[in-house]
Coordinates of N, CA and C in Angstrom, one line a residue:
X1 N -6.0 35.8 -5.1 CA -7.4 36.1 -4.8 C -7.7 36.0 -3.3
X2 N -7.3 35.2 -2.9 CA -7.1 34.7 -1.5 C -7.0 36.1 -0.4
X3 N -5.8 36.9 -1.0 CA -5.3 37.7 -0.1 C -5.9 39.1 -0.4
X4 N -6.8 38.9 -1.7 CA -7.5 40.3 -1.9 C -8.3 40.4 -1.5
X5 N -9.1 39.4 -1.5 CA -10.7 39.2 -1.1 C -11.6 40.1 -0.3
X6 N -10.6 39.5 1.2 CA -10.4 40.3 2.9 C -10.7 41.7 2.6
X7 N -9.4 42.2 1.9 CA -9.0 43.9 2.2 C -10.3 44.5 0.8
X8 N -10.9 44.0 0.1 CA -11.8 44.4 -0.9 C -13.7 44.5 0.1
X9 N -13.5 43.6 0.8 CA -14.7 43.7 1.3 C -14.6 44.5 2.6
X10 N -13.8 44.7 3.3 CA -13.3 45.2 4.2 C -13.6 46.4 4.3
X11 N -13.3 47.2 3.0 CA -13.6 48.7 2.7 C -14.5 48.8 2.1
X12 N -15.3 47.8 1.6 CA -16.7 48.6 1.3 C -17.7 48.0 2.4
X13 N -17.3 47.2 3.6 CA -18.1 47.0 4.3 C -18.6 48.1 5.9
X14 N -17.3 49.4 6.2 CA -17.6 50.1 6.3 C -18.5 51.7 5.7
X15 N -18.5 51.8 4.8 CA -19.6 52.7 3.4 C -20.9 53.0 4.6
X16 N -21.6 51.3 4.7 CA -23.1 51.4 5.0 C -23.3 52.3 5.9
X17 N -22.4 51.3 6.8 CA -22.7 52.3 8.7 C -22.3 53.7 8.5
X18 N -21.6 54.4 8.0 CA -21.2 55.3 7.7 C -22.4 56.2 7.1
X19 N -23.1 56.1 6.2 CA -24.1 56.1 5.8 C -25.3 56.3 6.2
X20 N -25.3 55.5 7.3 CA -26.8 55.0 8.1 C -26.5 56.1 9.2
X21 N -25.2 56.2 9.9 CA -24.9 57.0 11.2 C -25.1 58.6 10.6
X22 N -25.2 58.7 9.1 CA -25.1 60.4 8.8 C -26.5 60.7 8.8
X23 N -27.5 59.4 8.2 CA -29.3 59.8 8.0 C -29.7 59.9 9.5
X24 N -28.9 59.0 10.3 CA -29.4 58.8 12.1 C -29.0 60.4 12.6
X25 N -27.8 61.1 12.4 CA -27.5 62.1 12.7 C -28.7 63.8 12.5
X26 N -28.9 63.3 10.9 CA -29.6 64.2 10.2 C -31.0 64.3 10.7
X27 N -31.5 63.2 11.4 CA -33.1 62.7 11.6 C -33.0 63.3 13.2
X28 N -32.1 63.1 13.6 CA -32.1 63.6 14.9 C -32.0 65.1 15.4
X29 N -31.5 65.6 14.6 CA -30.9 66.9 14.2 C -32.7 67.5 13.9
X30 N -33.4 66.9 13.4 CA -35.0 67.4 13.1 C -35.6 67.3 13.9
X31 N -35.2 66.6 14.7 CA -36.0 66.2 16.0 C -35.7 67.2 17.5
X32 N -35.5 67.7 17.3 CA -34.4 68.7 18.6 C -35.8 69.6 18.7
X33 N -35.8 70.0 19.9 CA -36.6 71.0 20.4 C -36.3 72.0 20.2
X34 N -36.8 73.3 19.0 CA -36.0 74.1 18.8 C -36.4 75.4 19.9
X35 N -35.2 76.0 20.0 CA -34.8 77.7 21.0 C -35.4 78.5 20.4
X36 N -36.0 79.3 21.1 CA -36.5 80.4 21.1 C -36.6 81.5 22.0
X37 N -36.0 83.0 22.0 CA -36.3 84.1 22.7 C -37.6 84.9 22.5
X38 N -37.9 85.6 23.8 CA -39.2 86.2 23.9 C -39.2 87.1 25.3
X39 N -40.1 87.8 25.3 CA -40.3 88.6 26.6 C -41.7 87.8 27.0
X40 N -41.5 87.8 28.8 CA -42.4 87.5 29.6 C -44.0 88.0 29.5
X41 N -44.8 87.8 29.0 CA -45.8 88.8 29.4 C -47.0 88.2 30.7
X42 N -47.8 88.9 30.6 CA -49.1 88.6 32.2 C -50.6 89.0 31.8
X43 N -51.5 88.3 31.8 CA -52.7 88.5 31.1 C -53.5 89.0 32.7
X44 N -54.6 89.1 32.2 CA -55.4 89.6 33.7 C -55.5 89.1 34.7
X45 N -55.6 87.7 34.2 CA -55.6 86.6 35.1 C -54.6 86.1 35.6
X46 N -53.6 87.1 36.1 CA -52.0 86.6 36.3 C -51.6 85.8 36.1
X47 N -51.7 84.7 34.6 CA -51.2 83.7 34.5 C -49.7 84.7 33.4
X48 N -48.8 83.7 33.2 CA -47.9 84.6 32.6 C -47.4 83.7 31.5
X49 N -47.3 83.9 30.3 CA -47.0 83.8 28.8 C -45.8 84.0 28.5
X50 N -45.5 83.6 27.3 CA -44.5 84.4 26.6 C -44.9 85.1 25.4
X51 N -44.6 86.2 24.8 CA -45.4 87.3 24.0 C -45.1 86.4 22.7
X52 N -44.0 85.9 22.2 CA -44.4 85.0 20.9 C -45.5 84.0 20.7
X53 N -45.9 83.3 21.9 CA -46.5 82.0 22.0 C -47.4 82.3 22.8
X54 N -48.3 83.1 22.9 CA -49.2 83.3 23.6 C -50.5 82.2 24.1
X55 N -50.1 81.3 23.1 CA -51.6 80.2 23.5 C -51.2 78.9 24.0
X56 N -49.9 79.0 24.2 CA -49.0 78.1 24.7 C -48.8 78.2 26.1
X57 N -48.7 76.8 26.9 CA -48.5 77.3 28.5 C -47.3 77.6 28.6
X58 N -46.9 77.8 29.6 CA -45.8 78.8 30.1 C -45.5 77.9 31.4
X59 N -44.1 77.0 31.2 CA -43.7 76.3 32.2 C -41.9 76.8 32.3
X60 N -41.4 76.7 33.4 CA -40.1 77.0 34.1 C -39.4 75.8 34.4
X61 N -38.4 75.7 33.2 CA -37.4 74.6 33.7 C -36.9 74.4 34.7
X62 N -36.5 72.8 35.3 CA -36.1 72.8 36.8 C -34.6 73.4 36.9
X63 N -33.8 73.2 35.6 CA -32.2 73.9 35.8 C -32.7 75.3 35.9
X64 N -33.3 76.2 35.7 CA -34.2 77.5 35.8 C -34.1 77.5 37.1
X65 N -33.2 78.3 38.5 CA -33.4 78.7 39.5 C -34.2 79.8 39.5
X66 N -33.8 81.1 38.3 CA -34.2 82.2 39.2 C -35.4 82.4 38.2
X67 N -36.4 83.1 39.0 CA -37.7 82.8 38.5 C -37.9 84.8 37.8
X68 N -38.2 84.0 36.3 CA -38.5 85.2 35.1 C -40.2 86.1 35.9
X69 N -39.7 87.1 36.2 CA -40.7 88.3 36.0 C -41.2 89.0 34.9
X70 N -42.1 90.0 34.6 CA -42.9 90.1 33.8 C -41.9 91.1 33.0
X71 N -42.0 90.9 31.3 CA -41.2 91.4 30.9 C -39.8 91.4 30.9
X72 N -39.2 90.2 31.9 CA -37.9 89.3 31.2 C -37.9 88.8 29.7
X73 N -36.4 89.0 29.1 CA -36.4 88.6 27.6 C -35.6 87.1 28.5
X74 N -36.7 86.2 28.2 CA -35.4 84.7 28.3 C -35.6 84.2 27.4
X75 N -35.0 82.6 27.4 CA -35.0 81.7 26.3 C -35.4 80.8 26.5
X76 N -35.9 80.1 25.8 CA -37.0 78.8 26.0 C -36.9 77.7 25.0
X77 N -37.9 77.0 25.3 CA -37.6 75.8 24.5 C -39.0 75.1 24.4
X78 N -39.3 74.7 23.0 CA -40.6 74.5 22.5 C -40.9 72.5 22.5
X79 N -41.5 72.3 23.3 CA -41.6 70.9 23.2 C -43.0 70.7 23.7
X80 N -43.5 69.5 22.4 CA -44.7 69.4 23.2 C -45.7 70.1 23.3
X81 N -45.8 70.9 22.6 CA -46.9 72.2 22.9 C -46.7 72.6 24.1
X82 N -45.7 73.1 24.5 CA -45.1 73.5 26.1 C -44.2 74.3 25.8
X83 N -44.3 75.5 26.4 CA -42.3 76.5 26.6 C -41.7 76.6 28.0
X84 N -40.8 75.7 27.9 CA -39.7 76.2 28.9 C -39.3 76.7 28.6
X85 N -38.9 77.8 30.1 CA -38.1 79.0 30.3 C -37.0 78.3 31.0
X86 N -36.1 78.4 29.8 CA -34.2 77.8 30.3 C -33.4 78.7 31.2
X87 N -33.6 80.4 30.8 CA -32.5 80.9 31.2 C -33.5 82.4 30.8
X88 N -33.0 83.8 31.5 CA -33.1 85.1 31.6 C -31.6 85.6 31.4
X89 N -32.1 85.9 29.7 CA -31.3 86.9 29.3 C -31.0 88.3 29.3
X90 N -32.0 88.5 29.9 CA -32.2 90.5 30.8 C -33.6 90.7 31.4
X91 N -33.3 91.2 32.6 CA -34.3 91.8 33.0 C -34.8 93.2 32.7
X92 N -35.8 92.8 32.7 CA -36.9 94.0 32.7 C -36.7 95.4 33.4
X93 N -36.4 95.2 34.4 CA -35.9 96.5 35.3 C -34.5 95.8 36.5
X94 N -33.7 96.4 36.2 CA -32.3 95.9 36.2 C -31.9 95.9 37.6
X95 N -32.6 97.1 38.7 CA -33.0 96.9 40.4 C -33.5 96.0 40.5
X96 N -34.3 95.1 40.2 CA -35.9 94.1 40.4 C -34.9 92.8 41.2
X97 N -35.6 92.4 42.3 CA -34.8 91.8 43.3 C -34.7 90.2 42.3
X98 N -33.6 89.5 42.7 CA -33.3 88.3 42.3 C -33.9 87.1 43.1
X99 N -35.2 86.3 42.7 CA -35.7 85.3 43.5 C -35.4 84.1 42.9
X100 N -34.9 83.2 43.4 CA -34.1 81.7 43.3 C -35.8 80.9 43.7
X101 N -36.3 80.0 42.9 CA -37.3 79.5 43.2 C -37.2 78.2 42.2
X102 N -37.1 76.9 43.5 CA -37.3 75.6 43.3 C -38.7 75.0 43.1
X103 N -39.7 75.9 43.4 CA -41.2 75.7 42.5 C -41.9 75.5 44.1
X104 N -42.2 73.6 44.3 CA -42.6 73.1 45.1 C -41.8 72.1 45.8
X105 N -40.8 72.1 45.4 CA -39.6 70.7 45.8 C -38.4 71.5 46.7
X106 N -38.1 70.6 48.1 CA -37.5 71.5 48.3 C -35.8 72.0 47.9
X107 N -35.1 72.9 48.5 CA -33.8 72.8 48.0 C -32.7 73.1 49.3
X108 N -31.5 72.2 48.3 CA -30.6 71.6 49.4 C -29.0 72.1 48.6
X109 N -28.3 72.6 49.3 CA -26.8 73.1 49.3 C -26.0 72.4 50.0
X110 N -25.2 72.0 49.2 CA -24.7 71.0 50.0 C -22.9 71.8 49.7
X111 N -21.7 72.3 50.7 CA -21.2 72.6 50.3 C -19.7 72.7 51.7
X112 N -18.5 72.4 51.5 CA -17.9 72.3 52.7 C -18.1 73.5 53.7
X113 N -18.5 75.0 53.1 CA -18.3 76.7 53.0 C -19.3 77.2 52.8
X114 N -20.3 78.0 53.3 CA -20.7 79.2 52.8 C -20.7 80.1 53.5
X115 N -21.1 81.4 52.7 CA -20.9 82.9 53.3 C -21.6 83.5 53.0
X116 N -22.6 84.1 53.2 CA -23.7 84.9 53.5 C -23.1 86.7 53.3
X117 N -22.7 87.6 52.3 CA -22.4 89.0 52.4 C -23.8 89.7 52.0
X118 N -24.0 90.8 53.0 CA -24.9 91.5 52.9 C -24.7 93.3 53.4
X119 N -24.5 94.0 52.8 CA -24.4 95.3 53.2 C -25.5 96.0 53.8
X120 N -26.9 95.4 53.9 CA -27.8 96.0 54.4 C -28.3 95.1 55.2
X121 N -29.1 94.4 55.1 CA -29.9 93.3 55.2 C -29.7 91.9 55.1
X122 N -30.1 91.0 56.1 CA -30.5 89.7 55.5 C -31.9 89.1 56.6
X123 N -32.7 89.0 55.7 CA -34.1 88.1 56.2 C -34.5 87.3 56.0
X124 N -34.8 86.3 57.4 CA -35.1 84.9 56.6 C -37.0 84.7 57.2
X125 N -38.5 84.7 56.2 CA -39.5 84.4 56.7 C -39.8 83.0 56.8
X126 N -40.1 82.3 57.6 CA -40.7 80.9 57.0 C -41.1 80.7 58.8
X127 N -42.0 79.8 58.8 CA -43.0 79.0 59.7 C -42.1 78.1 60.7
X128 N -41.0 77.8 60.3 CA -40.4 77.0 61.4 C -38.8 77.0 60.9
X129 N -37.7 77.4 62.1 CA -36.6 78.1 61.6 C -35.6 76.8 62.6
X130 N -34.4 76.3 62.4 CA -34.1 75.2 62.8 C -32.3 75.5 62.6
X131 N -31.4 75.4 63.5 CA -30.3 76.0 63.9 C -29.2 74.7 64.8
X132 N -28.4 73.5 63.7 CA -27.9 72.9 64.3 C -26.7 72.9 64.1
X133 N -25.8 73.2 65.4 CA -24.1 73.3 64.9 C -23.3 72.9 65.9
X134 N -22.2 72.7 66.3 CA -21.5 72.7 67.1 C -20.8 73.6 68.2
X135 N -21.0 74.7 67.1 CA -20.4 75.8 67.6 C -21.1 77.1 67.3
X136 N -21.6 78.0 67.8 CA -22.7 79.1 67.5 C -21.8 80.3 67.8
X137 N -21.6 81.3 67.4 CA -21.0 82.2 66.9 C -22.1 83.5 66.8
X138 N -22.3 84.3 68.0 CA -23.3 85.8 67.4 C -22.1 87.2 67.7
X139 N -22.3 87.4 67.2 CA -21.7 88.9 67.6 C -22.6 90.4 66.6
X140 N -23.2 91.2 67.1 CA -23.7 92.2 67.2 C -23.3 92.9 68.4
X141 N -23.8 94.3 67.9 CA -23.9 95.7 68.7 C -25.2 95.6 69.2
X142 N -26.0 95.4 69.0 CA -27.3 95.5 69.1 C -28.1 94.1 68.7
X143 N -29.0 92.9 70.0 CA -29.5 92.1 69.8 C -30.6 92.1 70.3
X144 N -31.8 91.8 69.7 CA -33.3 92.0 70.0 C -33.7 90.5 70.0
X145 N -34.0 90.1 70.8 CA -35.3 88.6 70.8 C -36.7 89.0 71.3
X146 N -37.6 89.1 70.3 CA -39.2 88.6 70.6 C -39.9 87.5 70.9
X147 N -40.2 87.2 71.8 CA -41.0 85.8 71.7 C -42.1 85.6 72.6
X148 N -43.0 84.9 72.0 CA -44.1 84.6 73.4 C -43.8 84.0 74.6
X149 N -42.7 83.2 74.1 CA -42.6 81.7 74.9 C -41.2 81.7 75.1
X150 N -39.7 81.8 75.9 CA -38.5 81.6 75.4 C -38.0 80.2 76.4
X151 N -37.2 79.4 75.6 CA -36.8 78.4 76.8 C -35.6 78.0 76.1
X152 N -34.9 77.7 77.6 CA -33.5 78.2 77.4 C -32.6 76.6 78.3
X153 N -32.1 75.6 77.4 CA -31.6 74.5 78.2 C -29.9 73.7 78.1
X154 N -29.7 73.9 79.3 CA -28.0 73.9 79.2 C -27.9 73.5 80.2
X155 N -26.4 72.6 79.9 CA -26.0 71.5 80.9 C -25.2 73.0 81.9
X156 N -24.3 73.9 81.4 CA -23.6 75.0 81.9 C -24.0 76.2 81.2
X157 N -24.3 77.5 82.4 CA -24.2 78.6 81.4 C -23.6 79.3 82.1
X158 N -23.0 80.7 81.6 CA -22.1 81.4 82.0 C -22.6 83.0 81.2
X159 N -23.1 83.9 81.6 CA -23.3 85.0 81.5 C -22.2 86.1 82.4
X160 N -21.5 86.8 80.9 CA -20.8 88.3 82.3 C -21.1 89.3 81.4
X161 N -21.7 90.2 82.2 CA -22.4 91.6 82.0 C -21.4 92.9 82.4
X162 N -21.0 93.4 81.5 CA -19.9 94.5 81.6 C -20.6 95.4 82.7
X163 N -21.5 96.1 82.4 CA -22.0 97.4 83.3 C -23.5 96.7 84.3
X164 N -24.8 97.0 83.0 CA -25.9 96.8 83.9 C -26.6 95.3 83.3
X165 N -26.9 95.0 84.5 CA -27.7 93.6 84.1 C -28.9 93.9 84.6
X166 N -29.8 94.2 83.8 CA -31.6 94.4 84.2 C -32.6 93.7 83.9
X167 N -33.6 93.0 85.2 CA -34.5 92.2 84.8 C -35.6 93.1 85.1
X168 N -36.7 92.4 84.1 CA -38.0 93.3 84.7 C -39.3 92.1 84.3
X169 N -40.0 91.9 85.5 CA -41.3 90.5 85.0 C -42.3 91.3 85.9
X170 N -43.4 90.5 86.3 CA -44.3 90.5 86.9 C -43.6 89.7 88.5
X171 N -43.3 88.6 88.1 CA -43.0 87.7 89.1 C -41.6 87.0 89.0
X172 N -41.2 86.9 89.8 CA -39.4 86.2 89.3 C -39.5 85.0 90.0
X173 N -39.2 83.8 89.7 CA -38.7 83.0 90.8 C -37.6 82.3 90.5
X174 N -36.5 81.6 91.7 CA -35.6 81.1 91.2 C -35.0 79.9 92.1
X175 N -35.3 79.0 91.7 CA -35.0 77.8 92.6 C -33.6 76.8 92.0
X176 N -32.4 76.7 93.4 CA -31.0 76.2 93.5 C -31.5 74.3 94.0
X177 N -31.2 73.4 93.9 CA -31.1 72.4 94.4 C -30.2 72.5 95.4
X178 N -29.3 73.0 95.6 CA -28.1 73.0 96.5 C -27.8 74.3 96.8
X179 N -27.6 75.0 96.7 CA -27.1 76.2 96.9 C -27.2 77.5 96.4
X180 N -27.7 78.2 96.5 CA -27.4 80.2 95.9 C -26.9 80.7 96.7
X181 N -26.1 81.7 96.0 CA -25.0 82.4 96.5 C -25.1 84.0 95.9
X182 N -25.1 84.8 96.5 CA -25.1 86.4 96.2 C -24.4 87.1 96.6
X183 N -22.9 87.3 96.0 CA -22.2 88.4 96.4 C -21.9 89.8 95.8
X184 N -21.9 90.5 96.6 CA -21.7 92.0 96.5 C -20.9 92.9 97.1
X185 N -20.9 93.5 97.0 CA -19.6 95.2 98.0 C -20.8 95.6 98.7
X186 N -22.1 96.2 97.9 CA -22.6 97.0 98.8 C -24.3 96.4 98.5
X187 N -25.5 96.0 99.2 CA -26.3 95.0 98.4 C -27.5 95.9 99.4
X188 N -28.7 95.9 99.0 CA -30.2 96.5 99.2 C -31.4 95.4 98.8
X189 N -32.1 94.7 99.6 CA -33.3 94.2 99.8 C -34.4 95.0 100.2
X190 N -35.2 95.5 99.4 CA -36.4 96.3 99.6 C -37.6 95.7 98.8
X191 N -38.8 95.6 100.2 CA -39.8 95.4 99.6 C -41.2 96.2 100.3
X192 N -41.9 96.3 99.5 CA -43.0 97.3 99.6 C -44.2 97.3 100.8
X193 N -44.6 95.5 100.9 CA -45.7 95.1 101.3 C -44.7 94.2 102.7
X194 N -44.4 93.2 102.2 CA -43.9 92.0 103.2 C -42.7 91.8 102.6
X195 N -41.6 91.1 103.5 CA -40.0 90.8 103.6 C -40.1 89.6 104.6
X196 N -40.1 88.2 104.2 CA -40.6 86.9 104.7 C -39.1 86.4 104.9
X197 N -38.1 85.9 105.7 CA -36.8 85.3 105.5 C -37.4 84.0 106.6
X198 N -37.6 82.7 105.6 CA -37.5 81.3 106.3 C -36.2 80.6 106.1
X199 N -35.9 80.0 107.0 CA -35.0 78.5 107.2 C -34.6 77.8 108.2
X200 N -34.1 76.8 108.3 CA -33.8 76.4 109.3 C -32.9 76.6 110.0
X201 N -31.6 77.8 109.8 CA -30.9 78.6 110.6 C -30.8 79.8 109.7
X202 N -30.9 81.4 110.6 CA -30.7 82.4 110.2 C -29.4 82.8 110.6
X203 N -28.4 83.2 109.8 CA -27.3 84.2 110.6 C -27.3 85.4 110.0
X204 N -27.0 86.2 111.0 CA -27.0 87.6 110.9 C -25.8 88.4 111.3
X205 N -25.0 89.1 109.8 CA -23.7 89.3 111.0 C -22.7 88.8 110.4

């Protein structure tokens, strides 16, 4: 009896948990937020719905980058008297540009690599634009800068101009601590009104 005892309670003392872990399973299983599909809709008031759940708000999960337009079929999730939008299972009009939107938080890529391919275009708008690298790299056929204001600060710079180098201001000035130097093959100083040369030695010759 001694040696039955052990292996007799042994096996029915597993049973319970076994038991308990299938009602725990089953209860939880009821409890799940259940999925649902639906198309996007937009009332007057540009607030935007989903056409099953109409009296329900309409909120966009944070794993949800790309943000559902009107008439996307996505999929959601009912919690709370709330629908998140998980995922866009087709758009609406299949041109309709692709916007990635982190809501009001901002967003960060963090990655050894990226690459930027664009066959037409690429635009970036925003209020303050910020460019830190080691090493800067432009190459274009064609480069335009607008600005009100440009300022430009370097320990060395080095500009070479294949053909023409052309300024054009109101006023130029240009001041050397030590030295300017202007050489040329063949060189023309013309001025309209007055031609002023000061220093403390002129040579000529």
């Amino acid at each position: 009896m001694s040696d039955f005892t052990p292996v007799f309670a042994t096996r029915n003392a597993s049973w319970p948990p076994k038991r308990h872990e299938a009602r725990s399973s089953v209860r939880k299983s009821r409890q799940r937020s259940p999925q649902i599909t639906g198309h996007i809709a937009e009332d007057d008031n540009g607030r935007h719905y989903l056409s099953s759940h109409a009296t329900l708000p309409l909120m966009i999960a944070t794993s949800c980058l790309v943000k559902p337009q009107n008439g996307d079929l996505v999929c959601a999730v009912l919690h709370q008297h709330q629908i998140f939008v998980t995922a866009i299972l087709q758009r609406q009009h299949s041109d309709a540009a692709l916007v990635l939107s982190s809501g009001t938080v901002p967003m960060h890529l963090s990655t050894p690599a990226l690459e930027i391919h664009s066959s037409e275009r690429v635009e970036i708008h925003t209020s303050r634009f910020s460019l830190r690298a080691k090493t800067s790299l432009w190459i274009s056929r064609t480069l335009h800068q607008v600005a009100d204001a440009l300022f430009v600060r370097a320990k060395h710079a080095h500009r070479q101009v294949e053909n023409t180098d052309e300024v054009q201001a109101r006023h130029i000035s240009q001041q050397a601590e030590q030295s300017l130097i202007i050489n040329s093959r063949i060189g023309s100083l013309n001025a309209s009104a007055v031609l002023k040369i000061d220093g403390g030695q002129v040579h000529m010759g």
